[in-house]
């Protein structure tokens, strides 16, 4: 268990232009700004990257399970304590959440996993937190099933429209033509599907 002081993290995978859409939960800590970190989050980002990159398939598998489960519980806790939010994290698929965490950890290996996790959720909450429950939709993305709340898909469609890529009225699932055009304009792989890179670019731009 670590006593830790939370430090801000700079996102570098996408330029940010965010306004705060909801008040995020206050940072709990003692009078010196320290707090205890438990479980997988108490490990350094360097340790996370090293086990994920391990040649030992069993060790790598176990690490994926541990950190994916830890992130799910962590986000659930933030959902509970964050004011006026039902869902703070627009990414539901555990492998995608872990991919974002790992990307940021590789850039800041000296930081604790918990610090990086909090800052990821905080930035995404500012851009795309949902204030009410909406159904979960499953989409086939690059041959994998990914889950999105319909409220997030509505936001994605609004972002596409604001960028000049209109879709058919009443569409919930982003249309391939609009996504492909957006990806082409933004130098993203032109898959025509809502992959992780496209989702993050839309939400955080």
Tab-separated table of C-alpha atoms in Angstrom:
chain	number	residue	atom	x	y	z
A	1	UNK	CA	0.000	0.000	0.000
A	2	UNK	CA	1.351	3.432	-0.888
A	3	UNK	CA	0.819	6.841	0.661
A	4	UNK	CA	0.701	9.050	-2.364
A	5	UNK	CA	0.149	12.621	-3.443
A	6	UNK	CA	-1.906	12.970	-6.588
A	7	UNK	CA	-0.165	14.851	-9.384
A	8	UNK	CA	-1.693	16.161	-12.604
A	9	UNK	CA	-0.927	14.259	-15.768
A	10	UNK	CA	-0.610	15.704	-19.223
A	11	UNK	CA	-2.429	13.777	-21.910
A	12	UNK	CA	-0.341	13.471	-25.044
A	13	UNK	CA	-2.268	11.037	-27.237
A	14	UNK	CA	-4.613	13.764	-28.482
A	15	UNK	CA	-4.593	17.568	-28.173
A	16	UNK	CA	-7.222	18.605	-25.648
A	17	UNK	CA	-9.642	21.487	-25.831
A	18	UNK	CA	-11.970	20.692	-22.977
A	19	UNK	CA	-14.473	22.617	-20.947
A	20	UNK	CA	-15.700	21.136	-17.684
A	21	UNK	CA	-19.144	19.706	-18.347
A	22	UNK	CA	-19.770	18.347	-14.845
A	23	UNK	CA	-18.251	18.886	-11.416
A	24	UNK	CA	-15.856	16.006	-10.757
A	25	UNK	CA	-15.572	14.496	-7.295
A	26	UNK	CA	-13.396	16.279	-4.778
A	27	UNK	CA	-9.955	14.760	-4.313
A	28	UNK	CA	-10.008	12.923	-0.987
A	29	UNK	CA	-6.759	13.165	0.968
A	30	UNK	CA	-5.321	14.045	4.365
A	31	UNK	CA	-4.248	17.543	5.397
A	32	UNK	CA	-0.980	17.099	3.504
A	33	UNK	CA	-2.715	15.951	0.323
A	34	UNK	CA	-1.651	12.329	0.802
A	35	UNK	CA	-3.875	9.265	0.496
A	36	UNK	CA	-3.475	5.482	0.591
A	37	UNK	CA	-3.499	3.512	-2.645
A	38	UNK	CA	-4.414	-0.165	-2.548
A	39	UNK	CA	-4.081	-3.108	-4.882
A	40	UNK	CA	-2.864	-2.991	-8.463
A	41	UNK	CA	-3.097	0.798	-8.542
A	42	UNK	CA	-0.236	1.030	-6.034
A	43	UNK	CA	2.201	-0.331	-8.628
A	44	UNK	CA	4.283	1.967	-10.785
A	45	UNK	CA	3.440	2.405	-14.438
A	46	UNK	CA	6.860	0.966	-15.223
A	47	UNK	CA	5.868	-2.269	-13.483
A	48	UNK	CA	2.563	-2.407	-15.370
A	49	UNK	CA	4.282	-2.012	-18.721
A	50	UNK	CA	6.923	-4.605	-17.867
A	51	UNK	CA	4.417	-7.346	-17.000
A	52	UNK	CA	2.231	-6.591	-20.015
A	53	UNK	CA	5.329	-6.792	-22.235
A	54	UNK	CA	6.517	-10.001	-20.583
A	55	UNK	CA	7.415	-12.996	-22.716
A	56	UNK	CA	5.754	-15.131	-20.046
A	57	UNK	CA	2.262	-15.674	-21.466
A	58	UNK	CA	0.804	-16.697	-18.107
A	59	UNK	CA	2.222	-13.647	-16.337
A	60	UNK	CA	0.906	-11.375	-19.071
A	61	UNK	CA	-2.549	-12.986	-18.959
A	62	UNK	CA	-2.720	-12.654	-15.189
A	63	UNK	CA	-1.670	-8.993	-15.359
A	64	UNK	CA	-4.365	-8.213	-17.920
A	65	UNK	CA	-7.004	-9.813	-15.695
A	66	UNK	CA	-5.785	-8.055	-12.544
A	67	UNK	CA	-5.495	-4.574	-14.022
A	68	UNK	CA	-8.717	-4.831	-16.039
A	69	UNK	CA	-10.614	-5.877	-12.910
A	70	UNK	CA	-8.964	-3.170	-10.822
A	71	UNK	CA	-9.898	-0.488	-13.387
A	72	UNK	CA	-13.521	-1.687	-13.475
A	73	UNK	CA	-13.794	-1.378	-9.706
A	74	UNK	CA	-12.004	1.955	-9.726
A	75	UNK	CA	-14.355	3.461	-12.300
A	76	UNK	CA	-17.367	2.064	-10.427
A	77	UNK	CA	-16.167	3.822	-7.289
A	78	UNK	CA	-15.730	7.112	-9.136
A	79	UNK	CA	-19.208	6.709	-10.627
A	80	UNK	CA	-20.569	6.432	-7.095
A	81	UNK	CA	-18.832	9.520	-5.684
A	82	UNK	CA	-18.913	11.855	-8.684
A	83	UNK	CA	-21.613	14.500	-8.379
A	84	UNK	CA	-24.424	14.438	-10.962
A	85	UNK	CA	-22.880	11.683	-13.059
A	86	UNK	CA	-24.183	8.213	-13.844
A	87	UNK	CA	-21.202	7.144	-15.975
A	88	UNK	CA	-17.895	9.023	-15.880
A	89	UNK	CA	-16.066	6.827	-18.386
A	90	UNK	CA	-17.303	6.672	-21.991
A	91	UNK	CA	-15.173	3.590	-22.712
A	92	UNK	CA	-16.888	0.416	-21.459
A	93	UNK	CA	-14.900	-2.379	-23.095
A	94	UNK	CA	-12.267	-3.488	-20.567
A	95	UNK	CA	-9.563	-4.148	-23.160
A	96	UNK	CA	-9.935	-0.586	-24.463
A	97	UNK	CA	-9.768	0.897	-20.963
A	98	UNK	CA	-6.587	-1.070	-20.322
A	99	UNK	CA	-5.148	0.033	-23.678
A	100	UNK	CA	-5.614	3.713	-22.774
A	101	UNK	CA	-4.127	3.135	-19.315
A	102	UNK	CA	-1.124	1.333	-20.765
A	103	UNK	CA	-0.523	4.022	-23.404
A	104	UNK	CA	-0.418	6.740	-20.767
A	105	UNK	CA	1.666	4.624	-18.394
A	106	UNK	CA	4.311	4.084	-21.048
A	107	UNK	CA	4.665	7.863	-21.330
A	108	UNK	CA	5.007	8.364	-17.576
A	109	UNK	CA	6.626	5.218	-16.154
A	110	UNK	CA	7.528	6.839	-12.826
A	111	UNK	CA	3.900	7.527	-11.880
A	112	UNK	CA	1.575	5.228	-9.970
A	113	UNK	CA	-1.050	3.372	-11.973
A	114	UNK	CA	-3.742	4.940	-9.765
A	115	UNK	CA	-2.598	8.482	-10.568
A	116	UNK	CA	-2.649	7.808	-14.283
A	117	UNK	CA	-6.018	6.055	-14.030
A	118	UNK	CA	-7.584	8.954	-12.151
A	119	UNK	CA	-6.349	11.536	-14.635
A	120	UNK	CA	-7.597	9.486	-17.590
A	121	UNK	CA	-11.063	9.209	-16.072
A	122	UNK	CA	-11.089	12.866	-15.041
A	123	UNK	CA	-10.279	14.123	-18.546
A	124	UNK	CA	-12.791	11.807	-20.207
A	125	UNK	CA	-15.444	12.708	-17.637
A	126	UNK	CA	-15.048	16.382	-18.483
A	127	UNK	CA	-15.676	15.595	-22.125
A	128	UNK	CA	-18.195	12.783	-22.098
A	129	UNK	CA	-19.676	11.870	-18.716
A	130	UNK	CA	-23.324	10.832	-18.814
A	131	UNK	CA	-25.715	12.272	-16.271
A	132	UNK	CA	-28.335	9.531	-16.681
A	133	UNK	CA	-28.502	5.830	-17.501
A	134	UNK	CA	-28.838	4.868	-21.154
A	135	UNK	CA	-28.924	1.392	-22.728
A	136	UNK	CA	-25.721	-0.363	-23.723
A	137	UNK	CA	-25.233	-1.106	-27.416
A	138	UNK	CA	-22.814	-3.699	-28.796
A	139	UNK	CA	-21.022	-2.876	-32.037
A	140	UNK	CA	-18.738	-4.997	-34.188
A	141	UNK	CA	-15.517	-2.986	-34.390
A	142	UNK	CA	-12.542	-4.477	-36.208
A	143	UNK	CA	-13.888	-7.971	-35.643
A	144	UNK	CA	-14.350	-7.419	-31.916
A	145	UNK	CA	-17.499	-6.689	-29.955
A	146	UNK	CA	-17.263	-3.337	-28.223
A	147	UNK	CA	-19.851	-1.883	-25.867
A	148	UNK	CA	-21.001	1.732	-25.825
A	149	UNK	CA	-23.756	3.468	-23.920
A	150	UNK	CA	-26.279	4.970	-26.316
A	151	UNK	CA	-25.722	8.339	-24.661
A	152	UNK	CA	-22.087	8.173	-25.729
A	153	UNK	CA	-23.089	7.308	-29.296
A	154	UNK	CA	-25.443	10.303	-29.344
A	155	UNK	CA	-22.513	12.473	-28.261
A	156	UNK	CA	-20.297	10.951	-30.947
A	157	UNK	CA	-22.931	11.744	-33.581
A	158	UNK	CA	-23.169	15.317	-32.301
A	159	UNK	CA	-19.381	15.641	-32.551
A	160	UNK	CA	-19.444	14.300	-36.104
A	161	UNK	CA	-22.177	16.769	-37.044
A	162	UNK	CA	-20.275	19.652	-35.445
A	163	UNK	CA	-17.242	18.663	-37.531
A	164	UNK	CA	-19.374	18.830	-40.693
A	165	UNK	CA	-20.192	15.159	-41.142
A	166	UNK	CA	-23.987	14.940	-41.069
A	167	UNK	CA	-25.804	11.620	-40.847
A	168	UNK	CA	-29.305	10.363	-41.458
A	169	UNK	CA	-31.841	11.731	-39.004
A	170	UNK	CA	-32.606	9.366	-36.137
A	171	UNK	CA	-29.333	7.476	-36.464
A	172	UNK	CA	-27.915	6.156	-33.190
A	173	UNK	CA	-24.990	4.087	-34.434
A	174	UNK	CA	-22.479	6.353	-36.237
A	175	UNK	CA	-22.611	5.714	-39.971
A	176	UNK	CA	-19.635	4.259	-41.793
A	177	UNK	CA	-19.525	7.053	-44.382
A	178	UNK	CA	-19.365	9.794	-41.738
A	179	UNK	CA	-16.732	7.968	-39.709
A	180	UNK	CA	-14.605	7.249	-42.759
A	181	UNK	CA	-14.754	10.878	-43.875
A	182	UNK	CA	-13.852	12.079	-40.374
A	183	UNK	CA	-10.964	9.609	-40.172
A	184	UNK	CA	-9.632	10.714	-43.539
A	185	UNK	CA	-9.720	14.373	-42.520
A	186	UNK	CA	-7.975	13.659	-39.217
A	187	UNK	CA	-5.268	11.307	-40.495
A	188	UNK	CA	-6.724	8.276	-38.728
A	189	UNK	CA	-6.897	4.749	-40.189
A	190	UNK	CA	-9.923	4.814	-42.506
A	191	UNK	CA	-11.783	1.856	-41.047
A	192	UNK	CA	-15.269	3.381	-41.115
A	193	UNK	CA	-15.880	2.003	-37.615
A	194	UNK	CA	-15.818	3.585	-34.172
A	195	UNK	CA	-12.418	2.307	-33.099
A	196	UNK	CA	-10.659	3.524	-29.976
A	197	UNK	CA	-8.493	6.132	-31.693
A	198	UNK	CA	-11.489	7.643	-33.474
A	199	UNK	CA	-13.599	7.661	-30.309
A	200	UNK	CA	-10.906	9.476	-28.333
A	201	UNK	CA	-10.255	11.998	-31.080
A	202	UNK	CA	-13.954	12.812	-31.347
A	203	UNK	CA	-14.541	13.101	-27.617
A	204	UNK	CA	-11.399	15.008	-26.711
A	205	UNK	CA	-11.162	17.435	-29.621
